[in-house]
């Protein structure tokens, strides 16, 4: 049986002399749990697995534990209509809406354009404590989701970034996804939330070349400690500092209490319009594929 202790966690690190920071993530049981709620074909499974790894990488950069990061890809013309993932306090969730007939017409290993057609990638950071909200939107371009995310950082943030995402099935047949995010920091700016730096800095070119040697199998190997992977990539550097990591879990906020709270905000007349002939409002969660029946009598009693 596989050692799965290196799954469902992220790890941050900094290469101080080269003014770079990075993060690794590896998903296992959490990914299985999210995917098990849907009967996704292999190409959609891979897309969502890599999108969840990317969401974990970006979400872990939030300094507000109650903040939320949302990744959304909405398109026109491709078999994938909508991809949504979000991260909040170490909890991940995500789903894909797609047209099965159109999906069957594209290659088994499709390009990003074949999947999405014309579309955009939106990444949103909501800071709960400060109430600040930042959203960047860029065209959904590149050969992969990782390249599209690199384009986001280049266009919206002006931060040189390298992103690698991978998906595989482990020895036990279960799905594993991994990711690496490496970014260049300007000198003396390590702690800033918003970063600006020159795009041609030789220090960045050096660490980018080292990071680009990472293999998909290293990202998805549950027996390879992430600390060891950081050392493997950057062991020749003068100082590489591990910044700590975070455990990752599956989280969906479609519990009954939350749904009752949302529905109770509507006037009784609107609640009645939402209900079926039996006096029941059925709320379907796209993330976990669960239908929640809420009786009007229950709403009235809770008012």
PDB file of C-alpha atoms in Angstrom:
ATOM      1  CA  UNK A   1       0.000   0.000   0.000  1.00  0.00           C
ATOM      2  CA  UNK A   2       1.291   3.458  -0.854  1.00  0.00           C
ATOM      3  CA  UNK A   3       2.558   5.868   1.768  1.00  0.00           C
ATOM      4  CA  UNK A   4       0.138   8.733   1.288  1.00  0.00           C
ATOM      5  CA  UNK A   5       1.577  11.099   3.917  1.00  0.00           C
ATOM      6  CA  UNK A   6       3.012  13.292   1.148  1.00  0.00           C
ATOM      7  CA  UNK A   7      -0.446  13.883  -0.302  1.00  0.00           C
ATOM      8  CA  UNK A   8      -3.009  16.596   0.366  1.00  0.00           C
ATOM      9  CA  UNK A   9      -0.516  19.193   1.486  1.00  0.00           C
ATOM     10  CA  UNK A  10       1.360  22.202   0.174  1.00  0.00           C
ATOM     11  CA  UNK A  11       4.872  23.419   0.939  1.00  0.00           C
ATOM     12  CA  UNK A  12       6.305  26.892   0.500  1.00  0.00           C
ATOM     13  CA  UNK A  13       9.964  27.732  -0.005  1.00  0.00           C
ATOM     14  CA  UNK A  14      12.201  30.704  -0.785  1.00  0.00           C
ATOM     15  CA  UNK A  15      15.525  30.936  -2.614  1.00  0.00           C
ATOM     16  CA  UNK A  16      16.769  34.032  -0.837  1.00  0.00           C
ATOM     17  CA  UNK A  17      19.916  34.893  -2.772  1.00  0.00           C
ATOM     18  CA  UNK A  18      18.055  34.599  -6.074  1.00  0.00           C
ATOM     19  CA  UNK A  19      15.010  36.547  -4.848  1.00  0.00           C
ATOM     20  CA  UNK A  20      12.552  33.803  -5.709  1.00  0.00           C
ATOM     21  CA  UNK A  21       9.751  32.080  -3.870  1.00  0.00           C
ATOM     22  CA  UNK A  22       7.879  28.914  -4.677  1.00  0.00           C
ATOM     23  CA  UNK A  23       5.262  26.434  -3.608  1.00  0.00           C
ATOM     24  CA  UNK A  24       4.657  22.752  -4.193  1.00  0.00           C
ATOM     25  CA  UNK A  25       1.359  20.937  -3.834  1.00  0.00           C
ATOM     26  CA  UNK A  26       0.330  17.308  -4.119  1.00  0.00           C
ATOM     27  CA  UNK A  27      -3.260  16.038  -3.980  1.00  0.00           C
ATOM     28  CA  UNK A  28      -4.475  12.479  -3.396  1.00  0.00           C
ATOM     29  CA  UNK A  29      -7.485  11.408  -1.304  1.00  0.00           C
ATOM     30  CA  UNK A  30      -8.931  14.925  -1.472  1.00  0.00           C
ATOM     31  CA  UNK A  31      -8.802  14.741  -5.256  1.00  0.00           C
ATOM     32  CA  UNK A  32     -10.396  11.293  -5.257  1.00  0.00           C
ATOM     33  CA  UNK A  33     -13.217  12.573  -3.069  1.00  0.00           C
ATOM     34  CA  UNK A  34     -13.941  15.515  -5.343  1.00  0.00           C
ATOM     35  CA  UNK A  35     -13.790  13.431  -8.524  1.00  0.00           C
ATOM     36  CA  UNK A  36     -15.945  10.622  -7.078  1.00  0.00           C
ATOM     37  CA  UNK A  37     -18.953  12.960  -7.016  1.00  0.00           C
ATOM     38  CA  UNK A  38     -18.950  13.021 -10.828  1.00  0.00           C
ATOM     39  CA  UNK A  39     -18.569  10.434 -13.576  1.00  0.00           C
ATOM     40  CA  UNK A  40     -16.031  12.468 -15.522  1.00  0.00           C
ATOM     41  CA  UNK A  41     -14.385  11.040 -18.658  1.00  0.00           C
ATOM     42  CA  UNK A  42     -10.556  10.851 -18.485  1.00  0.00           C
ATOM     43  CA  UNK A  43      -9.869  14.125 -20.300  1.00  0.00           C
ATOM     44  CA  UNK A  44     -12.176  16.077 -17.951  1.00  0.00           C
ATOM     45  CA  UNK A  45     -10.754  14.284 -14.912  1.00  0.00           C
ATOM     46  CA  UNK A  46      -7.273  15.411 -15.906  1.00  0.00           C
ATOM     47  CA  UNK A  47      -8.438  18.983 -16.511  1.00  0.00           C
ATOM     48  CA  UNK A  48     -10.122  19.245 -13.117  1.00  0.00           C
ATOM     49  CA  UNK A  49      -7.239  17.508 -11.311  1.00  0.00           C
ATOM     50  CA  UNK A  50      -4.731  20.008 -12.703  1.00  0.00           C
ATOM     51  CA  UNK A  51      -7.087  22.927 -12.055  1.00  0.00           C
ATOM     52  CA  UNK A  52      -7.452  21.867  -8.406  1.00  0.00           C
ATOM     53  CA  UNK A  53      -3.669  21.620  -8.040  1.00  0.00           C
ATOM     54  CA  UNK A  54      -3.348  25.132  -9.498  1.00  0.00           C
ATOM     55  CA  UNK A  55      -6.073  26.405  -7.167  1.00  0.00           C
ATOM     56  CA  UNK A  56      -4.256  24.924  -4.160  1.00  0.00           C
ATOM     57  CA  UNK A  57      -1.003  26.578  -5.260  1.00  0.00           C
ATOM     58  CA  UNK A  58      -2.604  30.002  -5.622  1.00  0.00           C
ATOM     59  CA  UNK A  59      -4.936  29.721  -2.647  1.00  0.00           C
ATOM     60  CA  UNK A  60      -2.091  28.872  -0.299  1.00  0.00           C
ATOM     61  CA  UNK A  61      -0.612  32.328  -0.985  1.00  0.00           C
ATOM     62  CA  UNK A  62      -3.538  33.969   0.836  1.00  0.00           C
ATOM     63  CA  UNK A  63      -2.426  35.581   4.076  1.00  0.00           C
ATOM     64  CA  UNK A  64      -6.018  35.797   5.328  1.00  0.00           C
ATOM     65  CA  UNK A  65      -7.069  32.382   6.684  1.00  0.00           C
ATOM     66  CA  UNK A  66     -10.721  33.249   5.998  1.00  0.00           C
ATOM     67  CA  UNK A  67     -10.049  34.601   2.536  1.00  0.00           C
ATOM     68  CA  UNK A  68     -11.106  32.818  -0.631  1.00  0.00           C
ATOM     69  CA  UNK A  69      -9.421  32.307  -3.983  1.00  0.00           C
ATOM     70  CA  UNK A  70     -11.554  31.357  -7.009  1.00  0.00           C
ATOM     71  CA  UNK A  71     -10.363  30.128 -10.395  1.00  0.00           C
ATOM     72  CA  UNK A  72     -12.863  30.205 -13.243  1.00  0.00           C
ATOM     73  CA  UNK A  73     -12.578  29.464 -16.941  1.00  0.00           C
ATOM     74  CA  UNK A  74     -15.603  30.318 -19.071  1.00  0.00           C
ATOM     75  CA  UNK A  75     -15.592  29.701 -22.766  1.00  0.00           C
ATOM     76  CA  UNK A  76     -17.278  29.828 -26.129  1.00  0.00           C
ATOM     77  CA  UNK A  77     -17.095  27.155 -28.811  1.00  0.00           C
ATOM     78  CA  UNK A  78     -15.401  24.289 -26.992  1.00  0.00           C
ATOM     79  CA  UNK A  79     -16.925  21.224 -25.305  1.00  0.00           C
ATOM     80  CA  UNK A  80     -16.051  22.642 -21.864  1.00  0.00           C
ATOM     81  CA  UNK A  81     -18.541  25.350 -20.944  1.00  0.00           C
ATOM     82  CA  UNK A  82     -17.376  26.178 -17.424  1.00  0.00           C
ATOM     83  CA  UNK A  83     -14.580  25.247 -15.018  1.00  0.00           C
ATOM     84  CA  UNK A  84     -14.792  26.489 -11.421  1.00  0.00           C
ATOM     85  CA  UNK A  85     -12.506  25.750  -8.461  1.00  0.00           C
ATOM     86  CA  UNK A  86     -12.042  27.551  -5.178  1.00  0.00           C
ATOM     87  CA  UNK A  87      -9.892  27.477  -2.063  1.00  0.00           C
ATOM     88  CA  UNK A  88     -10.819  28.668   1.415  1.00  0.00           C
ATOM     89  CA  UNK A  89      -8.836  27.931   4.561  1.00  0.00           C
ATOM     90  CA  UNK A  90      -7.208  24.854   3.069  1.00  0.00           C
ATOM     91  CA  UNK A  91     -10.505  23.521   1.699  1.00  0.00           C
ATOM     92  CA  UNK A  92     -10.789  22.764  -2.013  1.00  0.00           C
ATOM     93  CA  UNK A  93     -13.741  22.172  -4.295  1.00  0.00           C
ATOM     94  CA  UNK A  94     -14.338  22.251  -8.032  1.00  0.00           C
ATOM     95  CA  UNK A  95     -16.429  21.048 -10.962  1.00  0.00           C
ATOM     96  CA  UNK A  96     -16.623  21.143 -14.759  1.00  0.00           C
ATOM     97  CA  UNK A  97     -19.641  21.639 -17.023  1.00  0.00           C
ATOM     98  CA  UNK A  98     -19.149  20.145 -20.471  1.00  0.00           C
ATOM     99  CA  UNK A  99     -20.999  18.885 -23.532  1.00  0.00           C
ATOM    100  CA  UNK A 100     -20.418  15.125 -23.883  1.00  0.00           C
ATOM    101  CA  UNK A 101     -21.271  15.045 -27.597  1.00  0.00           C
ATOM    102  CA  UNK A 102     -18.826  17.805 -28.485  1.00  0.00           C
ATOM    103  CA  UNK A 103     -16.187  16.261 -26.211  1.00  0.00           C
ATOM    104  CA  UNK A 104     -16.404  12.992 -28.159  1.00  0.00           C
ATOM    105  CA  UNK A 105     -15.462  14.844 -31.355  1.00  0.00           C
ATOM    106  CA  UNK A 106     -12.067  16.109 -30.147  1.00  0.00           C
ATOM    107  CA  UNK A 107      -8.760  14.152 -29.790  1.00  0.00           C
ATOM    108  CA  UNK A 108      -8.077  12.057 -26.707  1.00  0.00           C
ATOM    109  CA  UNK A 109      -5.200  14.402 -25.781  1.00  0.00           C
ATOM    110  CA  UNK A 110      -6.702  17.763 -26.745  1.00  0.00           C
ATOM    111  CA  UNK A 111      -5.108  21.187 -26.714  1.00  0.00           C
ATOM    112  CA  UNK A 112      -6.428  23.884 -24.427  1.00  0.00           C
ATOM    113  CA  UNK A 113      -8.125  25.538 -27.410  1.00  0.00           C
ATOM    114  CA  UNK A 114      -9.791  22.253 -28.416  1.00  0.00           C
ATOM    115  CA  UNK A 115     -11.262  21.980 -24.913  1.00  0.00           C
ATOM    116  CA  UNK A 116     -12.318  25.581 -24.394  1.00  0.00           C
ATOM    117  CA  UNK A 117     -12.389  27.321 -27.741  1.00  0.00           C
ATOM    118  CA  UNK A 118     -12.349  31.081 -27.200  1.00  0.00           C
ATOM    119  CA  UNK A 119     -12.558  32.003 -23.537  1.00  0.00           C
ATOM    120  CA  UNK A 120     -10.990  33.659 -20.539  1.00  0.00           C
ATOM    121  CA  UNK A 121      -9.349  32.749 -17.260  1.00  0.00           C
ATOM    122  CA  UNK A 122     -10.433  34.699 -14.179  1.00  0.00           C
ATOM    123  CA  UNK A 123      -8.597  34.486 -10.845  1.00  0.00           C
ATOM    124  CA  UNK A 124     -10.201  36.211  -7.879  1.00  0.00           C
ATOM    125  CA  UNK A 125      -8.824  36.855  -4.394  1.00  0.00           C
ATOM    126  CA  UNK A 126     -11.346  37.831  -1.684  1.00  0.00           C
ATOM    127  CA  UNK A 127      -9.808  38.998   1.598  1.00  0.00           C
ATOM    128  CA  UNK A 128     -12.328  38.453   4.401  1.00  0.00           C
ATOM    129  CA  UNK A 129     -10.608  40.577   7.068  1.00  0.00           C
ATOM    130  CA  UNK A 130      -9.974  43.676   4.943  1.00  0.00           C
ATOM    131  CA  UNK A 131     -12.942  43.193   2.627  1.00  0.00           C
ATOM    132  CA  UNK A 132     -10.684  43.743  -0.381  1.00  0.00           C
ATOM    133  CA  UNK A 133     -11.377  41.927  -3.625  1.00  0.00           C
ATOM    134  CA  UNK A 134      -8.957  41.593  -6.512  1.00  0.00           C
ATOM    135  CA  UNK A 135      -9.729  39.937  -9.826  1.00  0.00           C
ATOM    136  CA  UNK A 136      -7.544  39.440 -12.866  1.00  0.00           C
ATOM    137  CA  UNK A 137      -8.965  38.294 -16.206  1.00  0.00           C
ATOM    138  CA  UNK A 138      -6.873  37.210 -19.180  1.00  0.00           C
ATOM    139  CA  UNK A 139      -7.592  35.351 -22.444  1.00  0.00           C
ATOM    140  CA  UNK A 140      -7.468  31.591 -22.040  1.00  0.00           C
ATOM    141  CA  UNK A 141      -4.387  31.000 -24.171  1.00  0.00           C
ATOM    142  CA  UNK A 142      -1.469  28.583 -24.310  1.00  0.00           C
ATOM    143  CA  UNK A 143      -0.946  24.876 -24.797  1.00  0.00           C
ATOM    144  CA  UNK A 144      -2.016  23.995 -21.258  1.00  0.00           C
ATOM    145  CA  UNK A 145      -3.742  25.293 -18.150  1.00  0.00           C
ATOM    146  CA  UNK A 146      -0.303  25.921 -16.633  1.00  0.00           C
ATOM    147  CA  UNK A 147       0.659  28.156 -19.574  1.00  0.00           C
ATOM    148  CA  UNK A 148      -2.628  30.045 -19.285  1.00  0.00           C
ATOM    149  CA  UNK A 149      -1.899  30.695 -15.602  1.00  0.00           C
ATOM    150  CA  UNK A 150       1.622  31.896 -16.433  1.00  0.00           C
ATOM    151  CA  UNK A 151       0.041  34.319 -18.893  1.00  0.00           C
ATOM    152  CA  UNK A 152      -2.237  35.556 -16.098  1.00  0.00           C
ATOM    153  CA  UNK A 153       0.731  36.438 -13.881  1.00  0.00           C
ATOM    154  CA  UNK A 154       2.605  38.025 -16.775  1.00  0.00           C
ATOM    155  CA  UNK A 155      -0.319  40.202 -17.880  1.00  0.00           C
ATOM    156  CA  UNK A 156      -2.204  40.928 -14.661  1.00  0.00           C
ATOM    157  CA  UNK A 157       0.568  40.877 -12.071  1.00  0.00           C
ATOM    158  CA  UNK A 158       3.748  41.526 -14.066  1.00  0.00           C
ATOM    159  CA  UNK A 159       5.415  38.748 -12.058  1.00  0.00           C
ATOM    160  CA  UNK A 160       7.716  36.325 -13.907  1.00  0.00           C
ATOM    161  CA  UNK A 161       6.330  32.896 -13.017  1.00  0.00           C
ATOM    162  CA  UNK A 162       6.860  29.258 -13.840  1.00  0.00           C
ATOM    163  CA  UNK A 163       3.998  26.816 -13.294  1.00  0.00           C
ATOM    164  CA  UNK A 164       4.013  23.067 -13.753  1.00  0.00           C
ATOM    165  CA  UNK A 165       0.973  20.827 -13.278  1.00  0.00           C
ATOM    166  CA  UNK A 166       0.726  17.050 -13.529  1.00  0.00           C
ATOM    167  CA  UNK A 167      -1.841  14.294 -13.121  1.00  0.00           C
ATOM    168  CA  UNK A 168      -1.364  10.543 -12.774  1.00  0.00           C
ATOM    169  CA  UNK A 169      -2.828   7.388 -11.288  1.00  0.00           C
ATOM    170  CA  UNK A 170      -0.808   5.915  -8.433  1.00  0.00           C
ATOM    171  CA  UNK A 171       0.146   2.318  -7.761  1.00  0.00           C
ATOM    172  CA  UNK A 172      -3.211   1.798  -6.057  1.00  0.00           C
ATOM    173  CA  UNK A 173      -5.068   3.129  -9.123  1.00  0.00           C
ATOM    174  CA  UNK A 174      -6.129   6.319  -7.381  1.00  0.00           C
ATOM    175  CA  UNK A 175      -5.701   9.770  -8.849  1.00  0.00           C
ATOM    176  CA  UNK A 176      -2.813  12.032  -7.837  1.00  0.00           C
ATOM    177  CA  UNK A 177      -2.160  15.608  -8.971  1.00  0.00           C
ATOM    178  CA  UNK A 178       0.808  17.834  -8.285  1.00  0.00           C
ATOM    179  CA  UNK A 179       1.936  21.344  -9.015  1.00  0.00           C
ATOM    180  CA  UNK A 180       4.852  23.753  -8.745  1.00  0.00           C
ATOM    181  CA  UNK A 181       4.641  27.552  -8.687  1.00  0.00           C
ATOM    182  CA  UNK A 182       7.874  29.556  -8.789  1.00  0.00           C
ATOM    183  CA  UNK A 183       7.948  33.366  -8.893  1.00  0.00           C
ATOM    184  CA  UNK A 184      10.581  36.089  -8.990  1.00  0.00           C
ATOM    185  CA  UNK A 185      10.638  38.718  -6.242  1.00  0.00           C
ATOM    186  CA  UNK A 186      12.260  42.129  -6.539  1.00  0.00           C
ATOM    187  CA  UNK A 187      15.144  42.724  -4.175  1.00  0.00           C
ATOM    188  CA  UNK A 188      13.988  43.580  -0.668  1.00  0.00           C
ATOM    189  CA  UNK A 189      10.345  42.969  -1.491  1.00  0.00           C
ATOM    190  CA  UNK A 190       9.874  39.438  -0.159  1.00  0.00           C
ATOM    191  CA  UNK A 191       6.956  40.279   2.114  1.00  0.00           C
ATOM    192  CA  UNK A 192       4.825  42.341  -0.259  1.00  0.00           C
ATOM    193  CA  UNK A 193       1.419  41.188  -1.436  1.00  0.00           C
ATOM    194  CA  UNK A 194       1.647  43.003  -4.780  1.00  0.00           C
ATOM    195  CA  UNK A 195       4.915  42.555  -6.619  1.00  0.00           C
ATOM    196  CA  UNK A 196       6.536  44.281  -9.546  1.00  0.00           C
ATOM    197  CA  UNK A 197       9.900  43.331 -11.012  1.00  0.00           C
ATOM    198  CA  UNK A 198      11.943  43.447 -14.170  1.00  0.00           C
ATOM    199  CA  UNK A 199      11.158  40.660 -16.597  1.00  0.00           C
ATOM    200  CA  UNK A 200      14.745  40.101 -17.732  1.00  0.00           C
ATOM    201  CA  UNK A 201      16.564  39.629 -14.438  1.00  0.00           C
ATOM    202  CA  UNK A 202      19.394  37.043 -14.775  1.00  0.00           C
ATOM    203  CA  UNK A 203      18.648  35.682 -11.292  1.00  0.00           C
ATOM    204  CA  UNK A 204      15.188  34.697 -12.446  1.00  0.00           C
ATOM    205  CA  UNK A 205      16.473  33.064 -15.604  1.00  0.00           C
ATOM    206  CA  UNK A 206      18.796  30.932 -13.452  1.00  0.00           C
ATOM    207  CA  UNK A 207      16.163  29.585 -11.034  1.00  0.00           C
ATOM    208  CA  UNK A 208      13.604  29.224 -13.828  1.00  0.00           C
ATOM    209  CA  UNK A 209      16.012  26.949 -15.715  1.00  0.00           C
ATOM    210  CA  UNK A 210      16.527  24.807 -12.616  1.00  0.00           C
ATOM    211  CA  UNK A 211      12.810  24.555 -11.839  1.00  0.00           C
ATOM    212  CA  UNK A 212      11.971  23.660 -15.440  1.00  0.00           C
ATOM    213  CA  UNK A 213      13.856  20.373 -15.021  1.00  0.00           C
ATOM    214  CA  UNK A 214      11.114  19.021 -12.747  1.00  0.00           C
ATOM    215  CA  UNK A 215       9.375  15.929 -14.094  1.00  0.00           C
ATOM    216  CA  UNK A 216       5.682  15.064 -13.953  1.00  0.00           C
ATOM    217  CA  UNK A 217       6.545  11.877 -12.089  1.00  0.00           C
ATOM    218  CA  UNK A 218       8.267  13.895  -9.344  1.00  0.00           C
ATOM    219  CA  UNK A 219       5.220  16.099  -8.899  1.00  0.00           C
ATOM    220  CA  UNK A 220       2.903  13.112  -8.526  1.00  0.00           C
ATOM    221  CA  UNK A 221       5.126  10.671  -6.593  1.00  0.00           C
ATOM    222  CA  UNK A 222       3.548  10.191  -3.124  1.00  0.00           C
ATOM    223  CA  UNK A 223       6.769   8.553  -1.877  1.00  0.00           C
ATOM    224  CA  UNK A 224       8.910  11.611  -2.652  1.00  0.00           C
ATOM    225  CA  UNK A 225       8.854  14.158   0.206  1.00  0.00           C
ATOM    226  CA  UNK A 226       8.328  17.657  -1.091  1.00  0.00           C
ATOM    227  CA  UNK A 227      11.244  18.925   0.993  1.00  0.00           C
ATOM    228  CA  UNK A 228      13.447  16.411  -0.835  1.00  0.00           C
ATOM    229  CA  UNK A 229      12.101  17.624  -4.170  1.00  0.00           C
ATOM    230  CA  UNK A 230      12.976  21.232  -3.313  1.00  0.00           C
ATOM    231  CA  UNK A 231      16.501  20.111  -2.406  1.00  0.00           C
ATOM    232  CA  UNK A 232      16.752  18.068  -5.613  1.00  0.00           C
ATOM    233  CA  UNK A 233      15.944  21.131  -7.718  1.00  0.00           C
ATOM    234  CA  UNK A 234      17.913  23.803  -5.869  1.00  0.00           C
ATOM    235  CA  UNK A 235      20.606  22.066  -3.810  1.00  0.00           C
ATOM    236  CA  UNK A 236      23.392  24.136  -5.392  1.00  0.00           C
ATOM    237  CA  UNK A 237      21.885  27.399  -4.152  1.00  0.00           C
ATOM    238  CA  UNK A 238      23.468  29.124  -1.139  1.00  0.00           C
ATOM    239  CA  UNK A 239      20.275  29.213   0.946  1.00  0.00           C
ATOM    240  CA  UNK A 240      16.870  27.652   0.342  1.00  0.00           C
ATOM    241  CA  UNK A 241      14.408  28.236   3.142  1.00  0.00           C
ATOM    242  CA  UNK A 242      11.321  26.071   3.682  1.00  0.00           C
ATOM    243  CA  UNK A 243       8.456  28.379   4.652  1.00  0.00           C
ATOM    244  CA  UNK A 244       6.034  25.788   5.982  1.00  0.00           C
ATOM    245  CA  UNK A 245       3.063  24.075   4.473  1.00  0.00           C
ATOM    246  CA  UNK A 246      -0.627  23.546   4.897  1.00  0.00           C
ATOM    247  CA  UNK A 247      -2.912  20.527   4.960  1.00  0.00           C
ATOM    248  CA  UNK A 248      -5.566  20.394   2.241  1.00  0.00           C
ATOM    249  CA  UNK A 249      -9.080  19.008   2.570  1.00  0.00           C
ATOM    250  CA  UNK A 250     -12.225  18.771   0.478  1.00  0.00           C
ATOM    251  CA  UNK A 251     -14.715  21.420   1.449  1.00  0.00           C
ATOM    252  CA  UNK A 252     -18.168  22.207   0.117  1.00  0.00           C
ATOM    253  CA  UNK A 253     -20.367  24.805   1.771  1.00  0.00           C
ATOM    254  CA  UNK A 254     -23.657  23.263   0.667  1.00  0.00           C
ATOM    255  CA  UNK A 255     -24.597  22.006   4.144  1.00  0.00           C
ATOM    256  CA  UNK A 256     -28.218  22.182   5.192  1.00  0.00           C
ATOM    257  CA  UNK A 257     -27.703  24.996   7.689  1.00  0.00           C
ATOM    258  CA  UNK A 258     -26.082  27.203   5.059  1.00  0.00           C
ATOM    259  CA  UNK A 259     -28.838  26.507   2.511  1.00  0.00           C
ATOM    260  CA  UNK A 260     -31.566  27.263   5.067  1.00  0.00           C
ATOM    261  CA  UNK A 261     -29.812  30.543   5.862  1.00  0.00           C
ATOM    262  CA  UNK A 262     -29.677  31.562   2.198  1.00  0.00           C
ATOM    263  CA  UNK A 263     -33.288  30.612   1.412  1.00  0.00           C
ATOM    264  CA  UNK A 264     -34.605  32.323   4.541  1.00  0.00           C
ATOM    265  CA  UNK A 265     -33.480  35.674   3.134  1.00  0.00           C
ATOM    266  CA  UNK A 266     -36.121  35.428   0.389  1.00  0.00           C
ATOM    267  CA  UNK A 267     -39.689  36.600   1.014  1.00  0.00           C
ATOM    268  CA  UNK A 268     -42.253  33.838   1.577  1.00  0.00           C
ATOM    269  CA  UNK A 269     -43.832  34.514  -1.840  1.00  0.00           C
ATOM    270  CA  UNK A 270     -40.519  33.963  -3.649  1.00  0.00           C
ATOM    271  CA  UNK A 271     -39.863  30.829  -1.602  1.00  0.00           C
ATOM    272  CA  UNK A 272     -43.232  29.471  -2.715  1.00  0.00           C
ATOM    273  CA  UNK A 273     -42.366  30.177  -6.361  1.00  0.00           C
ATOM    274  CA  UNK A 274     -39.167  28.139  -5.988  1.00  0.00           C
ATOM    275  CA  UNK A 275     -40.991  25.124  -4.550  1.00  0.00           C
ATOM    276  CA  UNK A 276     -42.453  22.183  -6.461  1.00  0.00           C
ATOM    277  CA  UNK A 277     -45.995  20.823  -6.153  1.00  0.00           C
ATOM    278  CA  UNK A 278     -45.069  19.071  -2.903  1.00  0.00           C
ATOM    279  CA  UNK A 279     -43.982  22.310  -1.298  1.00  0.00           C
ATOM    280  CA  UNK A 280     -40.289  21.448  -1.498  1.00  0.00           C
ATOM    281  CA  UNK A 281     -37.402  23.555  -2.774  1.00  0.00           C
ATOM    282  CA  UNK A 282     -34.682  21.357  -4.243  1.00  0.00           C
ATOM    283  CA  UNK A 283     -31.215  22.880  -4.183  1.00  0.00           C
ATOM    284  CA  UNK A 284     -28.643  21.064  -6.342  1.00  0.00           C
ATOM    285  CA  UNK A 285     -24.949  21.539  -5.613  1.00  0.00           C
ATOM    286  CA  UNK A 286     -22.832  21.458  -8.778  1.00  0.00           C
ATOM    287  CA  UNK A 287     -19.678  20.876  -6.729  1.00  0.00           C
ATOM    288  CA  UNK A 288     -20.703  17.694  -4.898  1.00  0.00           C
ATOM    289  CA  UNK A 289     -23.678  16.522  -7.030  1.00  0.00           C
ATOM    290  CA  UNK A 290     -25.998  16.353  -4.019  1.00  0.00           C
ATOM    291  CA  UNK A 291     -29.617  17.523  -4.086  1.00  0.00           C
ATOM    292  CA  UNK A 292     -30.903  19.113  -0.887  1.00  0.00           C
ATOM    293  CA  UNK A 293     -34.713  19.056  -0.444  1.00  0.00           C
ATOM    294  CA  UNK A 294     -35.923  21.919   1.769  1.00  0.00           C
ATOM    295  CA  UNK A 295     -39.611  21.939   2.741  1.00  0.00           C
ATOM    296  CA  UNK A 296     -41.412  25.275   2.907  1.00  0.00           C
ATOM    297  CA  UNK A 297     -42.720  24.236   6.334  1.00  0.00           C
ATOM    298  CA  UNK A 298     -39.113  23.891   7.542  1.00  0.00           C
ATOM    299  CA  UNK A 299     -38.307  27.375   6.280  1.00  0.00           C
ATOM    300  CA  UNK A 300     -41.376  28.801   7.980  1.00  0.00           C
ATOM    301  CA  UNK A 301     -40.458  27.120  11.273  1.00  0.00           C
ATOM    302  CA  UNK A 302     -36.926  28.477  11.106  1.00  0.00           C
ATOM    303  CA  UNK A 303     -38.092  32.053  10.434  1.00  0.00           C
TER     304      UNK A 303
END
